[in-house]
Coordinates of C-alpha atoms in Angstrom, one line a residue:
M28 CA -151.5 -7.2 -67.5
G29 CA -154.3 -8.3 -69.8
P30 CA -155.0 -11.5 -71.7
L31 CA -152.8 -10.4 -74.6
K32 CA -149.6 -10.0 -72.5
G33 CA -146.5 -10.9 -74.5
L34 CA -148.2 -10.4 -77.9
K35 CA -146.0 -8.0 -80.0
V36 CA -147.9 -5.7 -82.3
L37 CA -146.6 -3.0 -84.6
E38 CA -149.0 -0.1 -85.4
I39 CA -148.2 2.1 -88.3
A40 CA -150.1 5.2 -87.2
G41 CA -152.8 6.4 -89.5
I42 CA -156.5 7.0 -89.6
G43 CA -158.7 7.0 -86.5
P44 CA -159.9 3.4 -86.6
T45 CA -156.3 2.1 -86.4
Q46 CA -155.8 4.3 -83.3
L47 CA -158.8 2.7 -81.5
A48 CA -157.7 -0.8 -82.6
G49 CA -154.3 -0.1 -81.2
M50 CA -155.8 1.2 -78.0
L51 CA -157.9 -1.9 -77.5
L52 CA -155.0 -4.3 -78.1
A53 CA -152.8 -2.3 -75.7
D54 CA -155.5 -2.1 -73.1
M55 CA -155.8 -5.9 -73.2
G56 CA -152.0 -6.2 -72.6
A57 CA -150.4 -6.5 -76.0
D58 CA -147.0 -4.9 -76.4
V59 CA -147.9 -2.3 -79.1
I60 CA -145.4 0.1 -80.6
R61 CA -146.8 3.0 -82.7
I62 CA -144.7 4.1 -85.6
V63 CA -145.5 7.8 -86.4
R64 CA -144.3 9.8 -89.3
T65 CA -141.5 12.3 -88.6
A66 CA -143.2 15.0 -90.6
S67 CA -146.7 15.8 -91.9
P68 CA -147.0 14.6 -95.5
E69 CA -148.7 17.8 -96.7
P70 CA -149.4 21.4 -95.5
G71 CA -152.5 21.7 -93.3
S72 CA -152.4 18.1 -92.0
E73 CA -151.2 19.0 -88.5
P74 CA -153.0 17.2 -85.6
L75 CA -156.2 18.7 -84.4
I76 CA -155.9 17.3 -80.9
P77 CA -152.9 18.1 -78.7
P78 CA -151.0 14.9 -78.1
Q79 CA -151.7 14.6 -74.4
F80 CA -155.4 14.6 -75.1
N81 CA -155.4 12.2 -78.0
L82 CA -156.6 9.5 -75.6
M83 CA -156.9 6.7 -78.3
N84 CA -153.1 6.7 -78.3
R85 CA -152.8 5.6 -74.7
G86 CA -151.0 2.6 -73.4
R87 CA -148.3 2.3 -76.1
P88 CA -145.2 4.3 -76.9
A89 CA -144.7 6.2 -80.2
V90 CA -141.5 6.2 -82.2
A91 CA -141.1 8.7 -85.0
V92 CA -139.7 7.2 -88.2
D93 CA -139.1 8.6 -91.7
L94 CA -140.9 5.9 -93.6
K95 CA -139.7 7.3 -96.9
S96 CA -136.1 6.8 -96.0
E97 CA -134.2 3.5 -96.5
S98 CA -133.1 3.5 -92.9
G99 CA -136.7 4.1 -91.7
A100 CA -138.1 1.3 -93.7
D101 CA -135.2 -1.0 -92.5
A102 CA -136.1 -0.1 -88.9
V103 CA -139.7 -1.1 -89.4
L104 CA -138.7 -4.4 -91.1
C105 CA -136.4 -5.1 -88.2
L106 CA -139.3 -4.7 -85.8
C107 CA -141.4 -6.9 -88.1
E108 CA -139.0 -9.8 -87.5
R109 CA -140.0 -9.7 -83.9
A110 CA -143.7 -8.8 -84.3
D111 CA -146.7 -11.1 -84.2
A112 CA -148.8 -8.6 -86.1
L113 CA -148.6 -5.3 -87.9
F114 CA -151.5 -3.1 -89.0
E115 CA -151.7 0.0 -91.1
G116 CA -154.3 2.5 -92.3
F117 CA -153.0 4.0 -95.6
R118 CA -154.7 3.9 -99.0
P119 CA -154.1 0.8 -101.1
G120 CA -150.5 0.6 -102.5
V121 CA -148.9 3.2 -100.1
M122 CA -147.2 0.7 -97.9
E123 CA -145.9 -1.2 -101.0
K124 CA -144.4 2.1 -102.3
L125 CA -142.6 2.4 -99.0
G126 CA -141.2 -1.1 -99.3
L127 CA -143.3 -2.1 -96.3
G128 CA -146.1 -4.0 -98.0
P129 CA -147.2 -7.5 -96.9
D130 CA -144.7 -9.3 -99.2
D131 CA -141.8 -7.2 -97.9
C132 CA -142.7 -7.7 -94.2
M133 CA -143.7 -11.3 -94.4
A134 CA -140.4 -12.1 -96.2
R135 CA -138.8 -11.1 -93.0
N136 CA -141.4 -13.0 -90.8
P137 CA -143.6 -15.6 -92.6
R138 CA -145.9 -15.9 -89.6
L139 CA -146.7 -12.2 -89.4
V140 CA -150.3 -11.2 -89.5
Y141 CA -150.7 -8.1 -91.6
G142 CA -153.8 -5.9 -91.0
R143 CA -155.0 -3.3 -93.5
M144 CA -157.6 -0.7 -92.4
T145 CA -159.3 1.3 -95.2
G146 CA -162.7 2.7 -95.8
W147 CA -163.4 1.1 -99.2
G148 CA -161.2 -1.9 -99.1
Q149 CA -158.1 -3.0 -101.0
D150 CA -159.9 -3.4 -104.3
G151 CA -163.1 -2.3 -106.0
P152 CA -164.1 0.8 -108.0
L153 CA -163.8 3.1 -105.0
A154 CA -160.6 1.6 -103.5
E155 CA -158.4 4.6 -104.5
S156 CA -161.0 7.3 -103.6
A157 CA -161.0 9.5 -100.5
G158 CA -163.7 9.0 -98.0
H159 CA -164.7 9.3 -94.4
D160 CA -167.0 7.5 -91.9
T161 CA -170.2 9.1 -93.2
N162 CA -169.5 8.0 -96.8
Y163 CA -168.8 4.4 -95.8
I164 CA -172.0 4.0 -93.7
A165 CA -174.0 5.6 -96.5
L166 CA -172.9 3.1 -99.0
A167 CA -173.4 0.2 -96.7
G168 CA -177.1 1.0 -96.2
A169 CA -176.8 2.0 -92.6
L170 CA -177.1 5.7 -92.8
G171 CA -180.2 5.6 -94.9
A172 CA -181.9 3.5 -92.3
M173 CA -181.4 6.0 -89.5
G174 CA -183.4 9.1 -88.5
E175 CA -186.9 10.5 -88.7
A176 CA -189.3 10.3 -91.7
G177 CA -189.1 13.3 -94.0
R178 CA -185.8 14.5 -92.6
P179 CA -182.2 14.0 -93.6
P180 CA -180.4 11.1 -91.9
P181 CA -178.5 12.2 -88.8
L182 CA -174.8 11.6 -88.4
P183 CA -174.3 9.0 -85.6
L184 CA -170.9 10.5 -84.5
N185 CA -168.2 8.3 -86.1
L186 CA -169.1 5.3 -84.0
V187 CA -170.7 3.2 -86.7
G188 CA -168.1 3.4 -89.5
D189 CA -164.7 4.3 -88.0
F190 CA -165.1 2.5 -84.8
G191 CA -167.8 -0.2 -85.2
G192 CA -167.2 -1.3 -88.8
G193 CA -163.6 -0.3 -88.8
A194 CA -161.6 -0.6 -85.5
L195 CA -163.6 -3.5 -84.0
Y196 CA -163.5 -5.6 -87.2
L197 CA -159.8 -4.9 -87.6
A198 CA -159.1 -6.0 -84.0
L199 CA -161.3 -9.1 -84.4
G200 CA -159.7 -10.0 -87.7
L201 CA -156.2 -9.6 -86.3
L202 CA -156.9 -11.8 -83.3
A203 CA -158.6 -14.5 -85.4
A204 CA -155.7 -14.5 -87.8
L205 CA -153.3 -14.7 -84.9
L206 CA -155.1 -17.7 -83.5
E207 CA -154.8 -19.4 -86.9
S208 CA -151.1 -18.4 -87.2
A209 CA -150.4 -20.1 -83.9
R210 CA -151.6 -23.4 -85.3
S211 CA -150.3 -23.1 -88.9
G212 CA -147.1 -21.0 -88.4
K213 CA -148.2 -19.0 -91.4
G214 CA -149.2 -15.3 -91.5
Q215 CA -151.8 -13.7 -93.7
V216 CA -153.3 -10.4 -94.7
V217 CA -156.5 -9.1 -93.0
D218 CA -158.4 -6.7 -95.3
A219 CA -160.6 -4.7 -92.9
A220 CA -162.7 -2.3 -94.8
M221 CA -165.2 -0.1 -93.0
V222 CA -167.9 -0.5 -95.7
D223 CA -167.6 -4.2 -95.2
G224 CA -167.8 -4.1 -91.4
V225 CA -170.8 -1.8 -91.4
A226 CA -172.6 -4.0 -93.9
S227 CA -171.9 -7.0 -91.6
M228 CA -173.4 -5.1 -88.7
M229 CA -176.5 -4.6 -90.8
T230 CA -177.2 -8.3 -91.0
L231 CA -180.2 -8.2 -88.7
F232 CA -181.9 -5.5 -90.7
F233 CA -181.4 -7.4 -94.0
G234 CA -183.1 -10.3 -92.4
L235 CA -186.0 -8.2 -91.1
R236 CA -186.4 -6.7 -94.6
A237 CA -186.4 -10.1 -96.2
A238 CA -189.1 -11.2 -93.8
G239 CA -191.3 -8.2 -94.6
L240 CA -190.7 -6.7 -91.1
W241 CA -188.7 -3.7 -92.2
T242 CA -189.3 -0.9 -94.7
D243 CA -187.0 1.6 -96.3
Q244 CA -189.0 4.5 -94.9
R245 CA -187.0 6.0 -92.0
G246 CA -188.8 6.3 -88.7
S247 CA -191.4 3.7 -89.4
N248 CA -189.8 0.6 -88.0
L249 CA -189.4 -1.2 -84.8
L250 CA -185.8 -0.1 -84.0
D251 CA -185.5 3.2 -85.9
G252 CA -187.7 5.4 -83.7
G253 CA -190.9 4.5 -85.4
A254 CA -192.3 2.4 -82.6
P255 CA -193.4 4.6 -79.6
F256 CA -191.9 2.1 -77.1
A257 CA -188.4 2.3 -78.6
R258 CA -187.4 5.9 -79.0
T259 CA -186.4 9.0 -77.1
Y260 CA -188.8 11.5 -75.4
E261 CA -188.3 15.1 -74.2
T262 CA -189.0 15.7 -70.5
G263 CA -190.4 18.6 -68.7
D264 CA -187.0 20.3 -68.1
G265 CA -185.8 20.0 -71.6
G266 CA -183.9 16.8 -71.0
Y267 CA -184.4 13.4 -72.7
V268 CA -185.1 9.8 -71.7
A269 CA -184.4 6.7 -73.8
V270 CA -187.2 4.2 -73.9
C271 CA -186.7 0.7 -75.3
A272 CA -189.5 -1.4 -73.8
I273 CA -189.7 -3.8 -76.7
E274 CA -191.1 -6.9 -74.9
N275 CA -194.7 -6.6 -73.8
R276 CA -194.0 -7.2 -70.1
F277 CA -191.6 -4.3 -70.3
F278 CA -194.1 -2.2 -72.2
R279 CA -196.7 -2.8 -69.4
A280 CA -194.2 -1.7 -66.8
L281 CA -193.6 1.5 -68.9
L282 CA -197.3 2.2 -69.0
R283 CA -197.7 1.6 -65.3
G284 CA -194.9 4.0 -64.4
L285 CA -196.3 6.7 -66.7
G286 CA -199.8 6.2 -65.6
A287 CA -200.8 5.9 -69.2
T288 CA -204.1 4.3 -68.9
G289 CA -205.2 5.4 -72.3
I290 CA -203.1 2.7 -74.0
D291 CA -204.1 -0.9 -74.3
P292 CA -200.8 -2.9 -73.9
A293 CA -202.3 -5.6 -76.2
E294 CA -202.0 -3.1 -79.1
Q295 CA -198.3 -2.6 -78.6
Y296 CA -197.3 -4.0 -82.0
R297 CA -200.1 -2.6 -84.1
A298 CA -198.4 0.0 -86.2
E299 CA -201.6 1.8 -87.0
C300 CA -201.8 2.6 -83.2
W301 CA -198.3 4.0 -83.0
P302 CA -199.1 7.6 -83.8
A303 CA -201.7 7.9 -81.1
H304 CA -199.6 6.0 -78.6
R305 CA -196.7 8.3 -79.3
E306 CA -198.7 11.4 -78.6
I307 CA -199.8 10.0 -75.2
L308 CA -196.3 9.1 -74.2
E309 CA -194.9 12.5 -75.4
A310 CA -197.4 14.3 -73.2
K311 CA -196.8 12.1 -70.2
F312 CA -193.0 12.5 -70.3
R313 CA -193.3 16.2 -70.5
T314 CA -195.0 16.3 -67.1
R315 CA -191.8 15.6 -65.1
S316 CA -188.1 16.3 -65.3
R317 CA -185.6 13.8 -66.7
D318 CA -184.2 13.0 -63.2
D319 CA -187.7 12.6 -61.8
W320 CA -188.5 10.0 -64.4
E321 CA -185.3 8.2 -63.6
R322 CA -186.4 7.9 -60.0
V323 CA -189.9 6.8 -61.0
F324 CA -188.5 3.9 -63.1
A325 CA -185.7 2.9 -60.8
G326 CA -186.0 -0.7 -59.9
T327 CA -188.5 -1.5 -62.6
D328 CA -188.2 -3.4 -65.9
A329 CA -189.6 -0.5 -68.0
C330 CA -186.3 -0.1 -69.9
V331 CA -186.1 3.7 -69.4
A332 CA -182.8 5.5 -69.0
P333 CA -181.8 9.2 -68.8
V334 CA -180.0 10.5 -71.9
L335 CA -176.7 11.7 -70.3
S336 CA -174.1 14.1 -71.7
I337 CA -170.4 13.2 -72.0
D338 CA -169.9 15.3 -68.8
E339 CA -172.7 13.5 -66.9
A340 CA -172.0 9.9 -67.8
P341 CA -168.9 9.4 -65.6
R342 CA -170.8 10.7 -62.6
H343 CA -173.8 8.4 -62.9
E344 CA -174.0 6.1 -59.9
H345 CA -174.0 2.9 -62.0
N346 CA -170.9 4.0 -63.9
R347 CA -169.1 5.0 -60.7
A348 CA -169.9 1.7 -59.1
R349 CA -168.5 -0.3 -62.0
Q350 CA -165.6 2.1 -62.5
T351 CA -166.6 2.4 -66.2
F352 CA -164.4 5.5 -66.4
V353 CA -160.9 6.0 -65.1
N354 CA -158.5 8.8 -64.5
V355 CA -155.2 8.6 -66.2
D356 CA -152.6 11.4 -65.9
G357 CA -155.4 13.7 -64.7
I358 CA -157.7 13.1 -67.6
E359 CA -161.0 11.3 -67.2
Q360 CA -161.6 8.7 -69.9
P361 CA -163.4 5.4 -70.5
A362 CA -161.8 2.3 -68.8
P363 CA -160.7 -0.7 -70.8
A364 CA -163.4 -3.0 -72.0
P365 CA -164.3 -5.8 -72.0
R366 CA -163.3 -7.1 -68.5
F367 CA -161.5 -10.2 -67.7
S368 CA -161.7 -12.1 -64.4
R369 CA -158.1 -13.3 -64.2
T370 CA -155.9 -11.4 -66.7
V371 CA -157.2 -7.9 -65.8
A372 CA -156.8 -5.3 -68.5
G373 CA -155.6 -1.8 -67.7
V374 CA -154.1 1.5 -69.0
R375 CA -150.4 1.5 -68.6
H376 CA -149.8 5.2 -69.4
G377 CA -151.4 8.1 -71.2
P378 CA -151.0 9.0 -74.9
V379 CA -147.5 10.5 -74.5
A380 CA -144.9 8.1 -73.1
G381 CA -141.7 9.1 -71.4
E382 CA -138.3 8.3 -72.9
G383 CA -137.7 5.6 -70.4
T384 CA -140.9 3.9 -71.3
V385 CA -140.1 4.1 -75.0
R386 CA -136.6 2.7 -74.5
Q387 CA -137.8 -0.2 -72.3
A388 CA -140.6 -1.1 -74.8
L389 CA -138.1 -1.3 -77.6
A390 CA -135.6 -3.3 -75.5
D391 CA -138.4 -5.7 -74.6
W392 CA -138.7 -6.5 -78.3
G393 CA -135.1 -7.8 -78.2
L394 CA -133.6 -5.1 -80.4
D395 CA -129.9 -4.3 -80.3
D396 CA -128.9 -1.4 -78.1
A397 CA -127.7 0.6 -81.1
V398 CA -131.1 0.2 -82.8
V399 CA -132.9 1.1 -79.6
E400 CA -130.9 4.3 -79.2
A401 CA -131.4 5.3 -82.8
L402 CA -135.1 4.9 -82.5
V403 CA -135.4 6.6 -79.1
A404 CA -133.6 9.6 -80.4
N405 CA -136.6 10.2 -82.6
A406 CA -139.3 9.0 -80.3
H407 CA -140.7 12.4 -79.3
A408 CA -140.0 14.1 -82.6
S409 CA -143.6 13.9 -83.7
P410 CA -145.9 12.3 -81.1
G411 CA -149.5 11.8 -82.1
T412 CA -149.4 13.0 -85.7
D413 CA -152.6 11.1 -86.5

């Protein structure tokens, strides 16, 4: 199941980006085992989400290990001998103190790819500092480019830092290093820092700024809501539509659907016309409901879509037709992505695996029966501590 079938990956459970990276690899068929701590490291750090609803932990069994004990560290090193990759999400130096740093693990397995997920990176003035998604995207220049003029930048969920610049870059880095390891027979460390990943995703905007096509004033540019043809509008029922008619032929289709005869499509890119255009479009969109506008623009190239809630998205006809969402153990959730024509990806089980699943997963790694039984004994001691 999935193109990564047979790939053995060890996930040392930690911050959210590592969870999503582990989910992506498991969805694509990798045999991932999550190592979770047997106890919370400090008071008040109990999980916020009940384990069965922590959906990013799906598709791979969790084994509770006391990483501070010699036996726990030995168990992880034993798994490293059989793993293709390991990744962790602790602050710099923590894994080394546990005797599980790159040198320790790669001494057991020289071809091991060792992924490290942090916010600030393994070095630099802020490497030892605490931080969260919002801090990382702020320092990378992304947060300051978002939002309306004269208002504080909005928080774009934690999609940009944790998941975009973090999880996706970690997964990409691991797979790239695994491809190289297959050729060279040598492992290496992948330093995936969220601030680096977010900065990388800002490449387009640095190019636009260098060309004089982007300013540091929020809400005044082509892709930050400044352009009237690329922003959201409130509809007559209090809903919203998303408009992104960037090309002129799409802009003309937008104007036709709206009946906005007061706008000359030839003036689309004249920034001095944008305030007047915006007022016209705002008034037009308020004349009908969100769903009415979806019907008006259905089958056109006006690039208009309804802004759906989390509850509404799975029920949209397009998402239903593509099965963009699936039901696993009675919980509706996003399906694996991307899709593969031959080695189809899928969700093997929900966030909490049964004892039989845990035992089989460990046995499939070629561990001795005694080691398997010792690990299984703790497998449900602390599921989903991250």
